[in-house]
Coordinates of N, CA and C in Angstrom, one line a residue:
X1 N -24.8 -20.5 -2.6 CA -24.2 -19.4 -1.9 C -22.6 -19.6 -1.6
X2 N -22.0 -18.5 -1.4 CA -20.6 -18.4 -1.2 C -20.3 -19.2 0.1
X3 N -19.3 -19.8 0.2 CA -18.9 -20.5 1.5 C -17.9 -19.4 2.1
X4 N -18.0 -18.9 3.3 CA -17.3 -17.8 3.8 C -16.2 -18.2 4.7
X5 N -16.5 -19.6 5.1 CA -15.4 -20.0 6.2 C -14.1 -20.2 5.7
X6 N -13.7 -20.7 4.5 CA -12.5 -20.9 4.2 C -11.7 -19.5 3.7
X7 N -12.6 -18.5 3.2 CA -12.4 -17.1 2.9 C -12.0 -16.5 4.3
X8 N -12.9 -16.5 5.2 CA -12.5 -15.9 6.7 C -11.1 -16.3 7.1
X9 N -11.0 -17.8 7.1 CA -9.8 -18.1 7.5 C -8.6 -17.7 6.7
X10 N -8.6 -17.5 5.5 CA -7.5 -17.0 4.9 C -7.5 -15.4 5.1
X11 N -8.7 -14.9 5.0 CA -8.6 -13.4 5.6 C -7.8 -13.1 6.8
X12 N -8.1 -14.0 7.8 CA -7.5 -13.8 9.0 C -6.0 -14.0 8.9
X13 N -5.6 -15.0 8.1 CA -4.2 -15.2 8.1 C -3.4 -13.9 7.2
X14 N -4.2 -13.1 6.3 CA -3.6 -12.1 5.7 C -3.6 -11.2 6.7
X15 N -4.5 -10.9 7.5 CA -4.6 -9.8 8.3 C -3.5 -9.9 9.5
X16 N -3.3 -11.3 10.1 CA -2.3 -11.5 10.8 C -1.0 -11.4 10.4
X17 N -0.7 -11.5 9.1 CA 0.5 -11.6 8.4 C 0.8 -10.1 8.1
X18 N -0.1 -9.3 7.8 CA 0.0 -7.8 7.8 C 0.5 -7.2 8.9
X19 N -0.4 -7.4 9.9 CA -0.3 -7.0 11.5 C 1.3 -7.0 11.7
X20 N 1.6 -8.3 11.7 CA 3.2 -9.0 12.2 C 4.0 -8.1 11.4
X21 N 3.9 -8.0 10.0 CA 4.8 -7.2 9.3 C 4.9 -5.7 9.5
X22 N 3.8 -5.3 10.0 CA 3.8 -3.9 10.2 C 4.4 -3.9 11.6
X23 N 4.3 -4.7 12.7 CA 4.7 -4.3 14.0 C 6.2 -4.6 13.8
X24 N 6.7 -5.2 13.1 CA 8.3 -5.5 12.9 C 8.8 -4.4 12.2
X25 N 8.2 -3.7 11.2 CA 8.4 -2.6 10.4 C 8.5 -1.6 11.5
X26 N 7.6 -1.3 12.4 CA 7.5 -0.1 13.3 C 8.9 -0.4 14.3
X27 N 8.8 -1.7 14.7 CA 10.1 -2.0 15.6 C 11.4 -1.5 15.1
X28 N 11.5 -1.8 13.6 CA 12.8 -1.6 13.2 C 13.1 -0.3 12.8
X29 N 11.9 0.5 12.7 CA 12.1 1.9 12.7 C 12.6 2.6 13.9
X30 N 12.1 2.1 15.0 CA 12.3 2.5 16.3 C 13.8 2.1 16.6
X31 N 14.2 0.8 16.0 CA 15.7 0.6 16.3 C 16.6 1.7 15.6
X32 N 16.3 1.9 14.4 CA 17.1 2.9 13.7 C 17.3 4.1 14.7
X33 N 16.1 4.9 14.9 CA 16.4 5.9 15.9 C 17.0 6.0 17.1
X34 N 16.7 4.8 17.6 CA 17.8 4.5 18.8 C 19.2 4.4 18.7
X35 N 19.5 3.7 17.6 CA 20.9 3.5 17.0 C 21.5 4.8 16.6
X36 N 20.8 5.5 16.0 CA 21.0 7.2 15.7 C 21.5 8.0 16.9
X37 N 20.4 7.8 17.8 CA 20.6 8.6 18.9 C 21.7 7.9 19.8
X38 N 22.0 6.8 19.9 CA 23.1 6.4 21.0 C 24.3 6.6 20.2
X39 N 24.4 6.7 18.7 CA 25.7 6.9 18.1 C 25.8 8.4 18.0
X40 N 24.9 9.3 18.6 CA 24.8 10.8 18.6 C 25.2 11.2 17.0
X41 N 24.2 10.4 16.2 CA 23.9 11.0 14.8 C 25.1 10.5 13.8
X42 N 26.3 9.7 14.6 CA 27.3 9.3 13.6 C 26.9 7.9 12.9
X43 N 27.5 7.8 11.8 CA 27.3 6.5 11.2 C 28.2 5.3 11.8
X44 N 27.6 4.3 12.3 CA 28.3 3.3 13.0 C 27.8 1.9 12.3
X45 N 28.6 0.9 12.8 CA 28.2 -0.6 12.4 C 26.6 -0.7 12.8
X46 N 26.4 -0.4 14.1 CA 25.0 -0.5 14.5 C 24.0 0.3 13.8
X47 N 24.3 1.5 13.4 CA 23.3 2.1 12.7 C 23.1 1.6 11.4
X48 N 24.2 1.0 10.7 CA 24.3 0.3 9.2 C 23.5 -0.8 9.6
X49 N 23.7 -1.6 10.7 CA 22.9 -2.9 10.7 C 21.3 -2.7 10.9
X50 N 21.1 -1.6 11.9 CA 19.7 -1.3 12.0 C 19.0 -0.5 10.8
X51 N 19.6 0.2 9.9 CA 19.1 0.5 8.5 C 18.8 -0.7 7.7
X52 N 20.0 -1.6 7.6 CA 19.3 -2.6 6.7 C 18.3 -3.7 7.3
X53 N 18.5 -3.6 8.6 CA 17.0 -4.4 9.1 C 15.7 -3.6 8.7
X54 N 15.7 -2.4 8.8 CA 14.6 -1.5 8.5 C 14.3 -1.8 7.0
X55 N 15.4 -1.8 6.3 CA 15.2 -1.9 4.7 C 14.6 -3.3 4.3
X56 N 14.9 -4.3 5.3 CA 14.5 -5.4 5.1 C 13.0 -5.6 5.6
X57 N 12.6 -5.1 6.6 CA 11.4 -5.2 7.1 C 10.4 -4.3 6.4
X58 N 10.9 -3.2 5.7 CA 10.1 -2.3 4.7 C 9.6 -3.4 3.5
X59 N 10.5 -4.2 3.0 CA 10.2 -4.7 2.0 C 9.3 -6.1 2.3
X60 N 9.4 -6.7 3.4 CA 8.5 -7.7 3.9 C 7.2 -6.9 4.1
X61 N 7.0 -6.0 4.6 CA 5.8 -5.2 4.9 C 5.1 -4.9 3.5
X62 N 5.9 -4.5 2.4 CA 5.4 -4.4 1.0 C 4.8 -5.6 0.8
X63 N 5.4 -6.5 0.8 CA 5.1 -8.1 0.3 C 3.8 -8.4 0.8
X64 N 3.7 -8.2 2.3 CA 2.4 -8.5 3.0 C 1.4 -7.6 2.6
X65 N 1.6 -6.3 2.2 CA 0.6 -5.5 1.8 C -0.1 -6.0 0.1
X66 N 1.1 -6.3 -0.6 CA 0.7 -6.8 -1.9 C 0.0 -7.9 -1.9
X67 N 0.2 -9.0 -1.1 CA -0.6 -10.1 -0.9 C -2.0 -10.0 -0.3
X68 N -1.9 -9.1 0.7 CA -3.2 -8.7 1.2 C -4.2 -7.9 0.1
X69 N -3.6 -7.2 -0.6 CA -4.4 -6.4 -1.7 C -4.8 -7.7 -2.9
X70 N -3.8 -8.3 -3.3 CA -4.2 -9.6 -4.0 C -5.5 -10.4 -3.6
X71 N -5.3 -10.7 -2.4 CA -6.5 -11.5 -1.8 C -7.7 -10.8 -1.8
X72 N -7.6 -9.4 -1.5 CA -9.0 -8.7 -1.4 C -9.4 -8.6 -3.0
X73 N -8.7 -8.4 -3.9 CA -9.0 -8.3 -5.2 C -9.9 -9.6 -5.7
X74 N -9.0 -10.7 -5.4 CA -9.5 -12.1 -5.6 C -11.0 -12.3 -4.9
X75 N -11.0 -11.9 -3.6 CA -12.4 -12.0 -3.1 C -13.6 -11.0 -3.8
X76 N -13.1 -9.9 -4.1 CA -14.1 -8.9 -4.8 C -14.5 -9.5 -6.0
X77 N -13.7 -10.4 -6.7 CA -14.1 -10.8 -8.0 C -15.0 -12.1 -7.9
X78 N -14.7 -12.8 -6.9 CA -15.4 -13.9 -6.5 C -16.9 -13.7 -6.3
X79 N -16.9 -12.5 -5.1 CA -18.2 -12.0 -4.7 C -19.1 -11.5 -6.1
X80 N -18.4 -10.7 -7.0 CA -18.9 -10.3 -8.1 C -19.5 -11.2 -9.2
X81 N -18.8 -12.3 -9.2 CA -19.2 -13.5 -10.0 C -20.4 -14.2 -9.4
X82 N -20.4 -14.4 -8.0 CA -21.5 -14.9 -7.6 C -22.8 -14.0 -7.8
X83 N -22.7 -12.8 -7.5 CA -23.7 -11.7 -7.6 C -24.2 -11.7 -8.9
X84 N -23.5 -12.0 -9.9 CA -23.7 -11.9 -11.4 C -24.6 -13.1 -11.6
X85 N -24.0 -14.4 -11.1 CA -24.8 -15.5 -11.3 C -26.3 -15.4 -10.7
X86 N -26.1 -14.9 -9.3 CA -27.5 -14.9 -8.7 C -28.5 -13.9 -9.6
X87 N -28.1 -12.8 -9.9 CA -28.7 -11.8 -10.7 C -29.4 -12.6 -11.9
X88 N -28.3 -13.1 -12.8 CA -28.7 -13.6 -14.1 C -29.8 -14.8 -13.9
X89 N -29.4 -15.5 -13.0 CA -30.4 -16.7 -13.0 C -31.8 -16.6 -11.9
X90 N -31.9 -15.1 -11.6 CA -33.0 -14.8 -11.0 C -33.2 -15.4 -9.4
X91 N -32.2 -16.0 -9.0 CA -32.1 -16.5 -7.6 C -32.1 -15.3 -6.6
X92 N -32.0 -14.0 -6.9 CA -31.8 -13.0 -6.0 C -33.4 -12.5 -5.6
X93 N -34.2 -12.8 -6.8 CA -35.3 -12.4 -6.5 C -36.4 -13.4 -5.6
X94 N -37.1 -12.7 -4.6 CA -37.7 -13.5 -3.5 C -37.1 -13.4 -2.5
X95 N -35.8 -13.0 -2.3 CA -35.0 -12.9 -0.9 C -35.5 -11.9 0.0
X96 N -35.5 -12.0 1.1 CA -36.2 -11.0 2.0 C -35.0 -9.8 1.9
X97 N -35.5 -8.7 1.6 CA -34.6 -7.3 1.9 C -34.0 -7.3 0.5
X98 N -34.3 -7.8 -0.5 CA -33.5 -7.7 -2.0 C -34.4 -6.9 -2.7
X99 N -33.8 -5.9 -3.3 CA -34.6 -5.1 -4.3 C -35.2 -5.9 -5.7
X100 N -35.9 -5.5 -6.0 CA -36.8 -6.2 -7.2 C -35.7 -6.4 -8.6
X101 N -35.7 -7.2 -9.4 CA -34.8 -7.4 -10.4 C -35.3 -6.4 -11.5
X102 N -34.5 -6.3 -12.4 CA -34.8 -5.4 -13.5 C -36.0 -5.7 -14.3
X103 N -36.5 -6.8 -14.2 CA -37.5 -7.2 -15.0 C -37.4 -8.0 -16.4
X104 N -36.0 -8.0 -16.5 CA -35.4 -9.0 -17.5 C -35.6 -10.5 -17.1
X105 N -36.0 -11.4 -18.1 CA -36.0 -12.6 -17.8 C -34.8 -13.3 -17.3
X106 N -34.9 -14.2 -16.4 CA -33.6 -14.7 -15.8 C -33.0 -15.7 -17.0
X107 N -31.8 -15.8 -16.8 CA -30.9 -16.5 -17.9 C -30.5 -18.0 -17.0
X108 N -30.8 -19.2 -17.7 CA -30.3 -20.4 -16.9 C -29.0 -20.3 -16.7
X109 N -28.8 -21.1 -15.6 CA -27.0 -21.2 -15.1 C -26.2 -21.8 -16.1
X110 N -27.0 -22.8 -16.8 CA -26.2 -23.6 -18.0 C -26.0 -22.4 -19.0
X111 N -27.0 -21.8 -19.5 CA -26.8 -20.6 -20.5 C -25.4 -19.5 -19.9
X112 N -25.9 -19.0 -18.6 CA -24.6 -18.2 -18.1 C -23.0 -18.8 -18.2
X113 N -23.4 -20.2 -18.1 CA -21.8 -20.9 -18.1 C -21.3 -20.9 -19.4
X114 N -22.3 -21.2 -20.3 CA -21.8 -21.1 -21.6 C -21.2 -19.8 -22.4
X115 N -22.2 -18.9 -22.1 CA -21.7 -17.6 -22.5 C -20.3 -17.1 -21.6
X116 N -20.3 -17.6 -20.4 CA -18.9 -17.1 -19.8 C -17.8 -18.0 -20.4
X117 N -18.0 -19.0 -20.8 CA -17.1 -19.8 -21.4 C -16.6 -19.4 -22.7
X118 N -17.8 -19.0 -23.4 CA -17.5 -18.3 -24.9 C -16.7 -17.1 -24.8
X119 N -16.8 -16.2 -23.7 CA -16.1 -15.1 -23.4 C -14.6 -15.4 -23.2
X120 N -14.5 -16.2 -22.1 CA -13.1 -16.5 -21.8 C -12.5 -17.3 -23.2
X121 N -13.0 -17.9 -23.9 CA -12.1 -18.6 -25.1 C -11.8 -17.3 -26.1
X122 N -12.8 -16.5 -26.1 CA -12.5 -15.3 -27.0 C -11.3 -14.3 -26.2
X123 N -11.3 -14.2 -25.2 CA -10.3 -13.3 -24.7 C -8.9 -14.3 -24.9
X124 N -8.8 -15.7 -24.7 CA -7.6 -16.2 -24.8 C -7.2 -16.2 -26.2
X125 N -8.2 -16.3 -26.9 CA -7.9 -16.3 -28.5 C -7.3 -14.9 -29.2
X126 N -8.0 -13.9 -28.5 CA -7.4 -12.5 -28.8 C -6.1 -12.2 -28.2
X127 N -5.8 -12.8 -27.1 CA -4.7 -12.6 -26.0 C -3.5 -13.5 -26.9
X128 N -3.8 -14.3 -27.5 CA -2.7 -15.0 -28.4 C -2.7 -14.6 -29.9
X129 N -3.4 -13.5 -30.1 CA -3.2 -13.0 -31.7 C -4.2 -13.6 -32.7
X130 N -5.1 -14.2 -32.1 CA -6.1 -14.8 -32.9 C -7.3 -13.9 -33.2
X131 N -8.0 -14.4 -34.2 CA -9.1 -13.3 -34.6 C -10.4 -13.7 -34.1
X132 N -11.2 -13.1 -33.5 CA -12.5 -13.3 -32.6 C -13.3 -13.8 -33.7
X133 N -13.3 -13.2 -34.8 CA -14.3 -13.7 -35.8 C -14.0 -14.9 -36.4
X134 N -13.0 -15.4 -36.7 CA -12.7 -16.9 -37.1 C -12.5 -17.9 -36.2
X135 N -13.0 -17.8 -34.9 CA -13.0 -18.8 -33.9 C -13.8 -20.3 -34.6
X136 N -13.3 -21.2 -34.3 CA -13.8 -22.4 -34.7 C -13.8 -23.1 -33.3
X137 N -13.9 -22.6 -32.5 CA -14.2 -23.5 -30.9 C -15.7 -23.8 -31.0
X138 N -16.1 -24.8 -30.9 CA -17.5 -25.2 -30.5 C -17.7 -25.5 -29.2
X139 N -18.6 -25.3 -28.6 CA -18.7 -25.8 -27.1 C -20.3 -26.4 -27.3
X140 N -20.5 -27.2 -28.2 CA -21.8 -27.8 -28.6 C -22.1 -28.9 -27.5
X141 N -20.8 -29.5 -26.6 CA -21.2 -30.2 -25.8 C -22.2 -30.1 -24.6
X142 N -22.3 -28.5 -24.3 CA -23.2 -28.4 -23.1 C -24.5 -28.2 -23.6
X143 N -25.5 -28.3 -22.8 CA -26.8 -28.2 -23.2 C -27.0 -26.9 -23.6
X144 N -28.3 -26.4 -24.2 CA -28.4 -25.3 -24.7 C -29.9 -24.7 -24.1
X145 N -30.0 -23.5 -24.1 CA -31.6 -23.1 -23.5 C -32.1 -22.4 -24.6
X146 N -33.4 -23.1 -24.6 CA -34.1 -23.1 -26.0 C -34.7 -21.8 -26.0
X147 N -35.0 -20.8 -24.9 CA -35.4 -19.6 -24.9 C -34.7 -18.5 -25.8
X148 N -33.4 -19.0 -26.0 CA -32.6 -18.1 -26.9 C -32.5 -18.6 -28.4
X149 N -32.6 -17.7 -29.4 CA -32.8 -18.3 -30.8 C -31.6 -18.8 -31.3
X150 N -30.5 -18.0 -30.9 CA -29.1 -18.5 -31.3 C -28.8 -20.2 -30.8
X151 N -29.3 -20.5 -29.6 CA -29.3 -21.6 -29.1 C -30.0 -22.8 -29.9
X152 N -31.4 -22.5 -30.1 CA -32.1 -23.1 -30.8 C -31.8 -23.5 -32.1
X153 N -31.0 -22.7 -32.8 CA -30.4 -23.0 -34.3 C -29.3 -24.1 -34.1
X154 N -28.8 -24.4 -33.0 CA -27.7 -25.1 -32.8 C -28.0 -26.7 -33.3

């Protein structure tokens, strides 16, 4: 099962960072308005400095938003991967409150890992201009699942 303690700590850090960046951005916006008001709408060194600070705070806020979004995406992928493993290995069945599985036989965790590695190798090979059909990568060092005819033939 997914250990959420490190994730929660990281999430708290991202939320704090995002909150701080937002607070500084709003304060910088208020400073621009105050500088404009005190200069009666005229361009001054104070308004220029306030605008420059506002631009910097805007960029910092955008960076914090991007980092938080990347974190959320990584957590979504992690949760999705764990759910896939749970579903494929049948470990979801029998948990209270969980819906019944699709009726497909569960895949062993070893077999799932083998398939996952094979897909990753194919993706890497295709990204580097290789041909997926001509793959000579052999992953025979991993055990195989005798329920699958393609494994039994190895």
